[in-house]
Coordinates of C-alpha atoms and ligand atoms in Angstrom, one line a residue:
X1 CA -56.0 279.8 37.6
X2 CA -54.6 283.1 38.1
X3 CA -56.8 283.7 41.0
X4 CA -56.1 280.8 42.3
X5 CA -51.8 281.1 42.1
X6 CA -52.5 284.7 43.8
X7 CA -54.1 283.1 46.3
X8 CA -51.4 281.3 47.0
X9 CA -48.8 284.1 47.4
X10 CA -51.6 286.0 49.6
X11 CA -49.6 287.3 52.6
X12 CA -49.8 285.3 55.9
X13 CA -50.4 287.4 59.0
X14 CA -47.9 287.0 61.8
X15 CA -50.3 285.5 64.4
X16 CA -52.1 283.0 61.6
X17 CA -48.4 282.0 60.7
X18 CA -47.3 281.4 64.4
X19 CA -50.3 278.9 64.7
X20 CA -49.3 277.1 61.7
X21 CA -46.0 276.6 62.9
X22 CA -47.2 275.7 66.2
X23 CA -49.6 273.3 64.4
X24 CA -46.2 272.2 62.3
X25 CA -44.3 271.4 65.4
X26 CA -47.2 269.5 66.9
X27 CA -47.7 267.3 63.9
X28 CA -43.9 266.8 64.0
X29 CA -43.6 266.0 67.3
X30 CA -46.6 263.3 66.9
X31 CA -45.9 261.3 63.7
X32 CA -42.4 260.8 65.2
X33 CA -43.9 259.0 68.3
X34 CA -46.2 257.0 66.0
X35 CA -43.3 256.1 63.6
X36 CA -41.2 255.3 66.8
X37 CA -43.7 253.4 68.4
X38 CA -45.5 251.5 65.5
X39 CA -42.1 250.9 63.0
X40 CA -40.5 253.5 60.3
X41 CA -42.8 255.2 58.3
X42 CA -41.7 255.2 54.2
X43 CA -38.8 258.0 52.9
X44 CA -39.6 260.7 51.0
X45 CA -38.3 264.2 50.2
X46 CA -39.0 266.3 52.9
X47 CA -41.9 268.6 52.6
X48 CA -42.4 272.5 53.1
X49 CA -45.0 273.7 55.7
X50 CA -48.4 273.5 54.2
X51 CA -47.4 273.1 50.4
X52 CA -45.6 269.7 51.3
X53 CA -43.8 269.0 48.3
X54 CA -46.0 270.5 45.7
X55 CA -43.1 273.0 44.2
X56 CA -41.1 270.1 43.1
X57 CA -43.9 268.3 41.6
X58 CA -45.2 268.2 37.9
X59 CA -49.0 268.0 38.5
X60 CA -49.8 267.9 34.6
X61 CA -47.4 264.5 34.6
X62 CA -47.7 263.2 38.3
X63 CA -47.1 259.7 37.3
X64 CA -43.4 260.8 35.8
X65 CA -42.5 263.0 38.6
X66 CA -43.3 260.1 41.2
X67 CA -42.2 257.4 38.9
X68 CA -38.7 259.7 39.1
X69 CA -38.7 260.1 43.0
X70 CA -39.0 256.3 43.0
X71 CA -35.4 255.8 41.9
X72 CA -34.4 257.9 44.8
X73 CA -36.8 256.7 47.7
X74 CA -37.8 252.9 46.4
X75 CA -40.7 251.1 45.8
X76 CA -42.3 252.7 48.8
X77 CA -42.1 256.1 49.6
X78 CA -44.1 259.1 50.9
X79 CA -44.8 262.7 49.2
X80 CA -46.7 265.1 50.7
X81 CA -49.7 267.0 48.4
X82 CA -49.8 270.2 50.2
X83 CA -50.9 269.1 53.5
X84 CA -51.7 265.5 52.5
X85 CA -49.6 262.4 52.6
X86 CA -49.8 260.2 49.9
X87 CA -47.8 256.8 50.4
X88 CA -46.4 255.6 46.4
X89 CA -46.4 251.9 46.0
X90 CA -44.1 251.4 42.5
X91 CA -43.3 248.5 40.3
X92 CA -45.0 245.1 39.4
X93 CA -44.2 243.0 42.6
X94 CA -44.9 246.3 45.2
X95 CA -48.4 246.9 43.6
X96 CA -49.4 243.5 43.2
X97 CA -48.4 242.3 47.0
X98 CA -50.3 245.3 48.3
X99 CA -53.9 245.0 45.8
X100 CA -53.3 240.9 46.1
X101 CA -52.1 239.7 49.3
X102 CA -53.2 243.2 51.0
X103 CA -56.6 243.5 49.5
X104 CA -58.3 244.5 52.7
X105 CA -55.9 247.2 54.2
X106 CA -55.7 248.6 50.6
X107 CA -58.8 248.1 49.2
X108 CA -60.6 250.9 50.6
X109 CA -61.1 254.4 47.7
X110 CA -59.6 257.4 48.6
X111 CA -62.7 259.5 48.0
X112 CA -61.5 263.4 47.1
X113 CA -63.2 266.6 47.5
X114 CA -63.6 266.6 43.7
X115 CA -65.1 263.2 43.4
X116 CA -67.2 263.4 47.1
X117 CA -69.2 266.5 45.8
X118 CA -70.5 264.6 42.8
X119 CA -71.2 260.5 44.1
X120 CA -71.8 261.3 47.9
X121 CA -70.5 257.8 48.6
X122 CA -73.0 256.5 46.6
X123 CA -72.5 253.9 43.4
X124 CA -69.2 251.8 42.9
X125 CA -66.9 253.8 41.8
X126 CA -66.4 256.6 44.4
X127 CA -67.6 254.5 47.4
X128 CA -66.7 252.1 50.3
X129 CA -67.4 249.6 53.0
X130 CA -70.8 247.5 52.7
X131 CA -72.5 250.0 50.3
X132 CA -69.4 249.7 47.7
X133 CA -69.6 246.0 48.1
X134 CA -73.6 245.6 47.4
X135 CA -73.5 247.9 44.2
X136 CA -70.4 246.3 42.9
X137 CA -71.9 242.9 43.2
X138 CA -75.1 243.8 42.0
X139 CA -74.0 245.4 39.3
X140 CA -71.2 242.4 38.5
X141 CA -73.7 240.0 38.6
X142 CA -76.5 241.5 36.7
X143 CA -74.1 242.8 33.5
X144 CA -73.3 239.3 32.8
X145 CA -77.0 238.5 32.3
X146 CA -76.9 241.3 29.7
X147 CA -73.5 239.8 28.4
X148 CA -71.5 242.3 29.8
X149 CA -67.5 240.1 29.2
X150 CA -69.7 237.2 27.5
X151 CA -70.9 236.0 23.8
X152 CA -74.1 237.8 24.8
X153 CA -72.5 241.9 24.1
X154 CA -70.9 240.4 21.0
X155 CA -74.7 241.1 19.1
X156 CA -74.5 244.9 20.5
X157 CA -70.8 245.4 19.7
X158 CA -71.6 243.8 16.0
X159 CA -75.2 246.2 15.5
X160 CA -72.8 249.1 16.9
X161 CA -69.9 248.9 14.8
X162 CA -72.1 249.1 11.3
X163 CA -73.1 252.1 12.6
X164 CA -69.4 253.3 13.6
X165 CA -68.4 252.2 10.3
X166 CA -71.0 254.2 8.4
X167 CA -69.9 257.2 10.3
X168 CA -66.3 256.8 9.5
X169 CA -67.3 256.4 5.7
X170 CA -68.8 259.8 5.4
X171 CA -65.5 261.2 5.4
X172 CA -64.6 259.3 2.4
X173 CA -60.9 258.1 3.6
X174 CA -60.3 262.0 4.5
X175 CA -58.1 262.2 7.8
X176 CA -60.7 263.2 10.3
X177 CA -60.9 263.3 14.5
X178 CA -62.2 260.2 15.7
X179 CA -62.7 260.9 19.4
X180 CA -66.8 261.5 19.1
X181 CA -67.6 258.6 16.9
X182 CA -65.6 256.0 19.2
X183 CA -67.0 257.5 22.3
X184 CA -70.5 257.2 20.9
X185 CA -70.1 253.7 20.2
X186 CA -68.7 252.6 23.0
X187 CA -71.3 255.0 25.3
X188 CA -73.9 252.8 23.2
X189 CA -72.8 248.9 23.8
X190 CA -73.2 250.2 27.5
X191 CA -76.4 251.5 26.7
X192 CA -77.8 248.5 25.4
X193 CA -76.7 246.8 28.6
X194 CA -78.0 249.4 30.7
X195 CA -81.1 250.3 29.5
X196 CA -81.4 247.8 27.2
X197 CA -81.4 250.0 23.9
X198 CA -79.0 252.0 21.7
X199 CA -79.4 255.6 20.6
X200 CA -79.0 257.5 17.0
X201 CA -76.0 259.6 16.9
X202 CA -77.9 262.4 15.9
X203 CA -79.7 262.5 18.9
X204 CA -78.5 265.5 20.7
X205 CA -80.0 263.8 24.5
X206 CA -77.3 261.4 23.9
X207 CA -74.4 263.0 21.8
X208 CA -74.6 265.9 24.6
X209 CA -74.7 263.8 27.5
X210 CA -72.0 261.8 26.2
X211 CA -69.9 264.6 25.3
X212 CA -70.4 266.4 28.7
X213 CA -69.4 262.7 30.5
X214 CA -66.1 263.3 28.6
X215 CA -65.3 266.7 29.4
X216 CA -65.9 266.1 32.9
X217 CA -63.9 263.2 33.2
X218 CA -60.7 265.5 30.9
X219 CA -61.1 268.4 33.5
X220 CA -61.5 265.9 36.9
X221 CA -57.5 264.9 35.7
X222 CA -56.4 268.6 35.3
X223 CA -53.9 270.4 37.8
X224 CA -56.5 272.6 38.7
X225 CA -59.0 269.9 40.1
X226 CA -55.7 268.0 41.8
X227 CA -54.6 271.7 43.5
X228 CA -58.9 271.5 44.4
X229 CA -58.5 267.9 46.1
X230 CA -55.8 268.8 48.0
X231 CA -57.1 273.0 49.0
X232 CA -60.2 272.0 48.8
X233 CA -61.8 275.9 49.7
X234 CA -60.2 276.1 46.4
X235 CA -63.2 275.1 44.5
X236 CA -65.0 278.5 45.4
X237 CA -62.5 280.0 42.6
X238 CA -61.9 277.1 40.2
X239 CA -64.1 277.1 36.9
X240 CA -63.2 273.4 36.8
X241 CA -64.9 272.5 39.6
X242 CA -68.0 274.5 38.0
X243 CA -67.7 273.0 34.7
X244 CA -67.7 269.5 36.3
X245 CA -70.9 270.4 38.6
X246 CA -72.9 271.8 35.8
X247 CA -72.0 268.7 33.5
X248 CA -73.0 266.1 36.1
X249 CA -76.3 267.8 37.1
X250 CA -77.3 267.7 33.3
X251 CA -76.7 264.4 33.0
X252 CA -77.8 263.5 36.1
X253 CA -81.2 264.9 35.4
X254 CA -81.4 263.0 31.3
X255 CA -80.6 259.8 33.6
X256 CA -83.6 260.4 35.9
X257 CA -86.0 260.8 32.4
X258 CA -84.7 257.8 31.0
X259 CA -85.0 255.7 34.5
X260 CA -88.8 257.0 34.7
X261 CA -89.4 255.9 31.0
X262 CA -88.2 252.7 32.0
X263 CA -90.0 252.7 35.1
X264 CA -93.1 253.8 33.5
X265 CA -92.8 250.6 31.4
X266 CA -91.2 248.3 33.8
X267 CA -92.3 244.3 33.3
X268 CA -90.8 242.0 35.9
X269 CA -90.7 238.7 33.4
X270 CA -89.2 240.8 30.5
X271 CA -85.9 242.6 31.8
X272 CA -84.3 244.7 29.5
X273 CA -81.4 245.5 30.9
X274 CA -79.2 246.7 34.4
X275 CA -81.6 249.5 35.1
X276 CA -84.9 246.9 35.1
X277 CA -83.2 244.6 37.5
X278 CA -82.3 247.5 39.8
X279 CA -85.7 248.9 39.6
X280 CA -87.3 245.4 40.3
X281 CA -85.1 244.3 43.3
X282 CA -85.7 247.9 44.5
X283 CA -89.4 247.3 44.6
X284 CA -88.5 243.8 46.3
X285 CA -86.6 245.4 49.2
X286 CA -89.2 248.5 49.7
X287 CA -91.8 245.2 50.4
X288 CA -89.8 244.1 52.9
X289 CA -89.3 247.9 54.5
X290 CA -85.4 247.7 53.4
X291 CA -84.2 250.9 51.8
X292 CA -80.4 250.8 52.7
X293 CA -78.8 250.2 49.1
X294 CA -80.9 249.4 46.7
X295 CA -82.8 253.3 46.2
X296 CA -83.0 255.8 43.5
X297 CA -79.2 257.8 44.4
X298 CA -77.6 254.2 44.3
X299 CA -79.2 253.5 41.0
X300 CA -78.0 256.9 39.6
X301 CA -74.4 256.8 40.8
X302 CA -73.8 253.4 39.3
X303 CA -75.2 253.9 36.2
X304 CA -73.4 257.2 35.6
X305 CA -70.3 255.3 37.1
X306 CA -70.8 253.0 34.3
X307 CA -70.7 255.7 31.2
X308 CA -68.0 257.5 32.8
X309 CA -66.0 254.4 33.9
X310 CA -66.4 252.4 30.7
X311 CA -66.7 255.1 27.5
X312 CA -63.5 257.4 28.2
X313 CA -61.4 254.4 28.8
X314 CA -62.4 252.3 26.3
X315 CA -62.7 254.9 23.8
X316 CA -59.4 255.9 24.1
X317 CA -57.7 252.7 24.5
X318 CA -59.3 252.5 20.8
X319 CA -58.0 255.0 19.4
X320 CA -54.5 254.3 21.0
X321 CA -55.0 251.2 18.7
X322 CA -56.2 253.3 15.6
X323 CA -52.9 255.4 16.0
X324 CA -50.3 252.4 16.9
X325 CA -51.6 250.6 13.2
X326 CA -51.0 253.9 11.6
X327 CA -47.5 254.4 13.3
X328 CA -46.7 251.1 12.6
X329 CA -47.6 249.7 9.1
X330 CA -45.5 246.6 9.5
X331 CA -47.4 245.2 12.5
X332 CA -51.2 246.6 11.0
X333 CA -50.0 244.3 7.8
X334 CA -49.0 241.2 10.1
X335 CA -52.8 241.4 12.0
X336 CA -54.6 242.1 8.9
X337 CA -52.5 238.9 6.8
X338 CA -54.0 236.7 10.4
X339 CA -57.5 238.1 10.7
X340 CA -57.7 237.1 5.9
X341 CA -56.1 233.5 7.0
X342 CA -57.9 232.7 9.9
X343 CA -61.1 234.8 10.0
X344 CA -61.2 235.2 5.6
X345 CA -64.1 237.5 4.9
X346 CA -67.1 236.7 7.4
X347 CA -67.7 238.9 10.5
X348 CA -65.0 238.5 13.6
X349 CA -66.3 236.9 17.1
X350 CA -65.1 236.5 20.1
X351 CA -64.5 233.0 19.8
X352 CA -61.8 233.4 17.2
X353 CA -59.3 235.5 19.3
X354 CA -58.0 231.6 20.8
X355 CA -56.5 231.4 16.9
X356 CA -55.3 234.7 16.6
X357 CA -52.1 234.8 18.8
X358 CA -50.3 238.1 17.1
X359 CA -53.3 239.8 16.8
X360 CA -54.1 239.1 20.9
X361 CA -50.8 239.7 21.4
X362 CA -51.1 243.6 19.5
X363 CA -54.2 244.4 21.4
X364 CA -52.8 243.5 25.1
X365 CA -49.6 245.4 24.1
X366 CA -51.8 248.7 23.1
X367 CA -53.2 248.7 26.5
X368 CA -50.3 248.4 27.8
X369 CA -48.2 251.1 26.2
X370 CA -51.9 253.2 26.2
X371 CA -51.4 253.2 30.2
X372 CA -54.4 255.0 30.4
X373 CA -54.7 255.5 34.2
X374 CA -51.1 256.1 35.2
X375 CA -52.0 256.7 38.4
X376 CA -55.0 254.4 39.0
X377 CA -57.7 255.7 41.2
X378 CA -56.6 256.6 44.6
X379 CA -57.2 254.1 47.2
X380 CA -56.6 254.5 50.7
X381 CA -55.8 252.2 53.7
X382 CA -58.5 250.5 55.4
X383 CA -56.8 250.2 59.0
X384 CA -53.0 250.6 60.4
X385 CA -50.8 248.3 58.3
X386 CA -47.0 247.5 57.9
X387 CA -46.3 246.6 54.6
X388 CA -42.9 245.4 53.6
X389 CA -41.3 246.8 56.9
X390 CA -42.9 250.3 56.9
X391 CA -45.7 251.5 58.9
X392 CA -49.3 252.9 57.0
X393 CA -51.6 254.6 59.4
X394 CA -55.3 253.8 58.4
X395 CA -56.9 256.5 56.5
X396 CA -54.1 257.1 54.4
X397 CA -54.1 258.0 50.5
X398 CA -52.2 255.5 48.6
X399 CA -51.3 255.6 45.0
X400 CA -50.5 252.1 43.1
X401 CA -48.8 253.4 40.4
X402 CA -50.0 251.4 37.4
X403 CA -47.6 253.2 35.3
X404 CA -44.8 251.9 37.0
X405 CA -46.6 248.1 36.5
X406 CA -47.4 248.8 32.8
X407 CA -43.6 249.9 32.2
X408 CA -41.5 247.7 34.8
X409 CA -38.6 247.7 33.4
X410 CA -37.7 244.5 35.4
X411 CA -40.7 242.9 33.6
X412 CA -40.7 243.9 29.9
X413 CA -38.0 243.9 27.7
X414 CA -39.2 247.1 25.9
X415 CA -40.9 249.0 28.4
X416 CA -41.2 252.5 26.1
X417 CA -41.6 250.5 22.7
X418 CA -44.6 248.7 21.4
X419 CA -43.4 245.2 21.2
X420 CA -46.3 243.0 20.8
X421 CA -43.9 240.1 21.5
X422 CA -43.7 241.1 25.1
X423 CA -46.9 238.7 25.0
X424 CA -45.8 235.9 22.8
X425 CA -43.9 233.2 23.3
X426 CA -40.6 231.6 21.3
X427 CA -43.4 229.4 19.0
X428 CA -45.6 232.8 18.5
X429 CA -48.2 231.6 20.7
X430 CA -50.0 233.9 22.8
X431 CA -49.0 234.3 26.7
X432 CA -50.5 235.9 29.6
X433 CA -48.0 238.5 31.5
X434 CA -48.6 239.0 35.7
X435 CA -47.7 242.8 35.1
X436 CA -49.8 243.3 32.7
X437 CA -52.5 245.0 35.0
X438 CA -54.1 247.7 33.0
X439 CA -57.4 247.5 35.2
X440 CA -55.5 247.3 38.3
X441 CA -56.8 244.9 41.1
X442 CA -60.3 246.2 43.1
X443 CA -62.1 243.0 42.3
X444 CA -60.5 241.3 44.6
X445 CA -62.6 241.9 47.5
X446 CA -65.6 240.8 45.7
X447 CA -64.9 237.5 46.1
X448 CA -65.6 237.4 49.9
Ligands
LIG501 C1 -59.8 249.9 28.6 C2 -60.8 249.9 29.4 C3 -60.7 250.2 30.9 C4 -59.6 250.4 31.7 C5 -58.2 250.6 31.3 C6 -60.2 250.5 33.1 C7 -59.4 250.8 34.2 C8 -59.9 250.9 35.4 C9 -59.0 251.2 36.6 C10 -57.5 251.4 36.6 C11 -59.9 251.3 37.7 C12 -59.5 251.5 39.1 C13 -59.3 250.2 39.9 C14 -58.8 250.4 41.3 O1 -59.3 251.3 42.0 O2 -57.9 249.7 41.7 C15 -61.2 251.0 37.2 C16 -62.4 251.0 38.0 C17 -63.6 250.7 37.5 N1 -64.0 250.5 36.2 FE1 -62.8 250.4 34.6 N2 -61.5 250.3 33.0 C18 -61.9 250.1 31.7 C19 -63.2 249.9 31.2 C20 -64.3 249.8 32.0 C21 -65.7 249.5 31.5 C22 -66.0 249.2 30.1 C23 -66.5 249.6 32.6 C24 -68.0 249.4 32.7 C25 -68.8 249.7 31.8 C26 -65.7 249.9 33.8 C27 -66.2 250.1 35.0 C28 -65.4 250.3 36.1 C29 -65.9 250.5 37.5 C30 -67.4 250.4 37.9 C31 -64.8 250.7 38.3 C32 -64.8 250.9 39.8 C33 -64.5 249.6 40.5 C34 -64.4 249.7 42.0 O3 -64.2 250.8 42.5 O4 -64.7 248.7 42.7 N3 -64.4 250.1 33.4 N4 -61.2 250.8 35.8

């Protein structure tokens, strides 16, 4: 980082900084036509040439400093990240209108620098248009035959768990960092969807790919990789962006062996899991000379989008849940006294969640204090929109700050407390909450 801050303070020469201003005045002189011409574009504080308004920012707690500019600018307003706008939709309603009602003009992913050197536009996560929609079907579709949100992961999650257990005991009730042994859990229930097996956690193919899957998706949130999407010649000098690269092509290439082992024993009438179906329609589409989505990049993006999508998230919104019980002893005593009436001493399913209301109620209200993407992942704007009286030009970057959903203070009582009441009602029942939108709103475009 050093290198990188001198880089910033490198001296300007007078003709390179008589251009930018030129280029300042020009871009000045334009966005006020458009604004004039197409309606008012959203407030903001006003930015410094090139840097925008990056010295006033925190960008190791973005989602505080633009939850705090909201109170200034509204539920709409603009900053500018270096050189880059970035519109800030805030609160439950704002969010909601735009992912809901404006599904199409902001449905579209902002694809960084960061994120376009590792996906290409391949795969679901970090992808758009026609190609985003194929995989993301594809993939919806086929992880519920392999139970993926039904009864038929609740085998997998029950096989895994003995094994998580067994882990935990060998530290014989010593405190002890759980990070590693949830991860590898979870990484495995999507394993077992994926490629239709499970792995030892001694097996260093797996512990290492999981572990670099983490780090890279820790260092993709750091202030050096945000200062890289928005300089990106940055990267030449960031070990960040290095770290991330090496860690991707590792797992990229233990990926490939496994697809080829399941290639190499691929039976049409005996699927095993996401990777078989790929591989089948795949050979289904080459017979009919169509190679447009369904090849061998596609099939690697998504599954890797799938590990790193599903174990850091999940992971960690476990072990917010771990630490809550502890914190709270009172509330851990109230779920355990529920799961002994209802449940007694026979193994938990899904099923039984309908008759435990407090203990639903605990688990939504983890996730939503856990807020684990403040900041969502950043869309951008499909076409030229006006949204609530200000004008979006297409291509923009915008930011539905789930933070500002998770923690509306216009919507939950206790927005910085855990209060699992938040999702009960006056008879202790269980209740659903509109702001409660942990997983924000993508979907919605799927259902075309
Ligand atoms: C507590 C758990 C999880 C949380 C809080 C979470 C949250 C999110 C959020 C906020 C997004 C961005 C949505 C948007 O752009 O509007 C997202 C996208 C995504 N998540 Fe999750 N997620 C979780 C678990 C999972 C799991 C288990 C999987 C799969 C194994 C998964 C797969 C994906 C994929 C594929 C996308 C990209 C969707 C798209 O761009 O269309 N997530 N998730």
């Amino acid at each position: 980082m050093a290198v990188v801050e001198s880089l910033l303070y490198f001296p300007i020469t007078g003709t390179l900084l008589g251009a930018l201003l030129l280029l300042l005045v020009l871009y000045r002189l334009s966005s006020k036509y458009k604004s004039q011409k197409e309606g008012k574009e959203p407030l903001g504080p006003k930015p410094l040439p090139l840097l925008g308004n990056l010295l006033t920012l925190d960008l190791t707690r973005l989602f505080d400093s633009l939850c705090e500019l909201s109170k200034t600018y509204g539920n709409i307003f603009q900053v500018f990240l270096g050189p880059k706008k970035v519109v800030v939709l805030v609160g439950h309603k704002t969010v909601k209108e735009a992912l809901v009602n404006y599904a199409d003009e902001f449905g579209e992913r902002d694809i960084t620098p960061g994120f376009r050197m590792l996906n290409d536009g391949h795969g679901i996560l970090f992808s758009n248009g026609e190609n985003w929609k194929e995989m993301r079907r594809f993939a919806l579709s086929n992880l519920r035959d392999f139970g993926m949100g039904k009864r038929g992961s609740e085998e997998k999650i029950i096989e895994e768990i003995q094994y998580l257990k067994g882990e935990f005991d060998k530290f014989e009730e010593k405190p002890f960092d759980t990070t590693q042994s949830v991860n590898y859990a979870v990484s495995n229930i999507i394993s077992s969807i994926v490629y239709g097996s499970r792995f030892e956690y001694t097996d260093p193919r797996f512990t290492e790919m999981v572990d670099r899957a983490n780090e890279n998706v820790r260092v993709s949130g750091s202030a050096s990789m945000m200062l890289h999407n928005i300089f990106p010649w940055l990267g030449l000098f960031l070990n960040s962006k290095r770290i991330i690269e090496r860690n991707w092509l590792k797992n990229r290439a233990q990926i490939v062996k496994l697809i080829v082992g399941l290639q190499e024993t691929l039976n049409p009438h005996d699927r095993r899991g996401f990777v078989d179906s790929f591989l089948i329609r795949k050979q289904s589409e080459e017979q009919l000379g169509k190679r447009e989505y369904f090849h061998q990049e596609n099939l690697l993006m998504t599954v890797g989008n799938l590990f790193v999508a599903g174990t850091d998230t999940t992971g960690t919104t476990l072990r917010w849940g771990l630490m809550l019980m502890a914190k709270y002893p009172h509330i851990q005593d109230r779920v355990q006294e529920e799961i002994d009436r209802v449940i007694g001493g026979r193994q938990p399913v899904v099923e039984d969640r309908k008759k435990l209301p407090y203990t639903d109620a605990v688990i939504h209200e983890t996730q939503r204090l856990a807020n684990i993407v403040p900041m969502n992942l950043p869309h951008m704007t499909s076409c030229d929109v006006t949204f609530n009286g200000y004008f979006i030009e297409k291509g923009t970057t915008v930011v539905p700050l789930l933070t500002s959903v998770l923690k509306d203070p216009s919507e939950w009582e206790k927005p910085n407390s855990f209060y699992p009441e938040h999702f009960l009602d006056e008879k202790g029942q269980f209740i659903k909450r509109d702001a409660f939108m942990p997983f924000s709103h993508r979907l919605t475009l799927l259902s075309l």
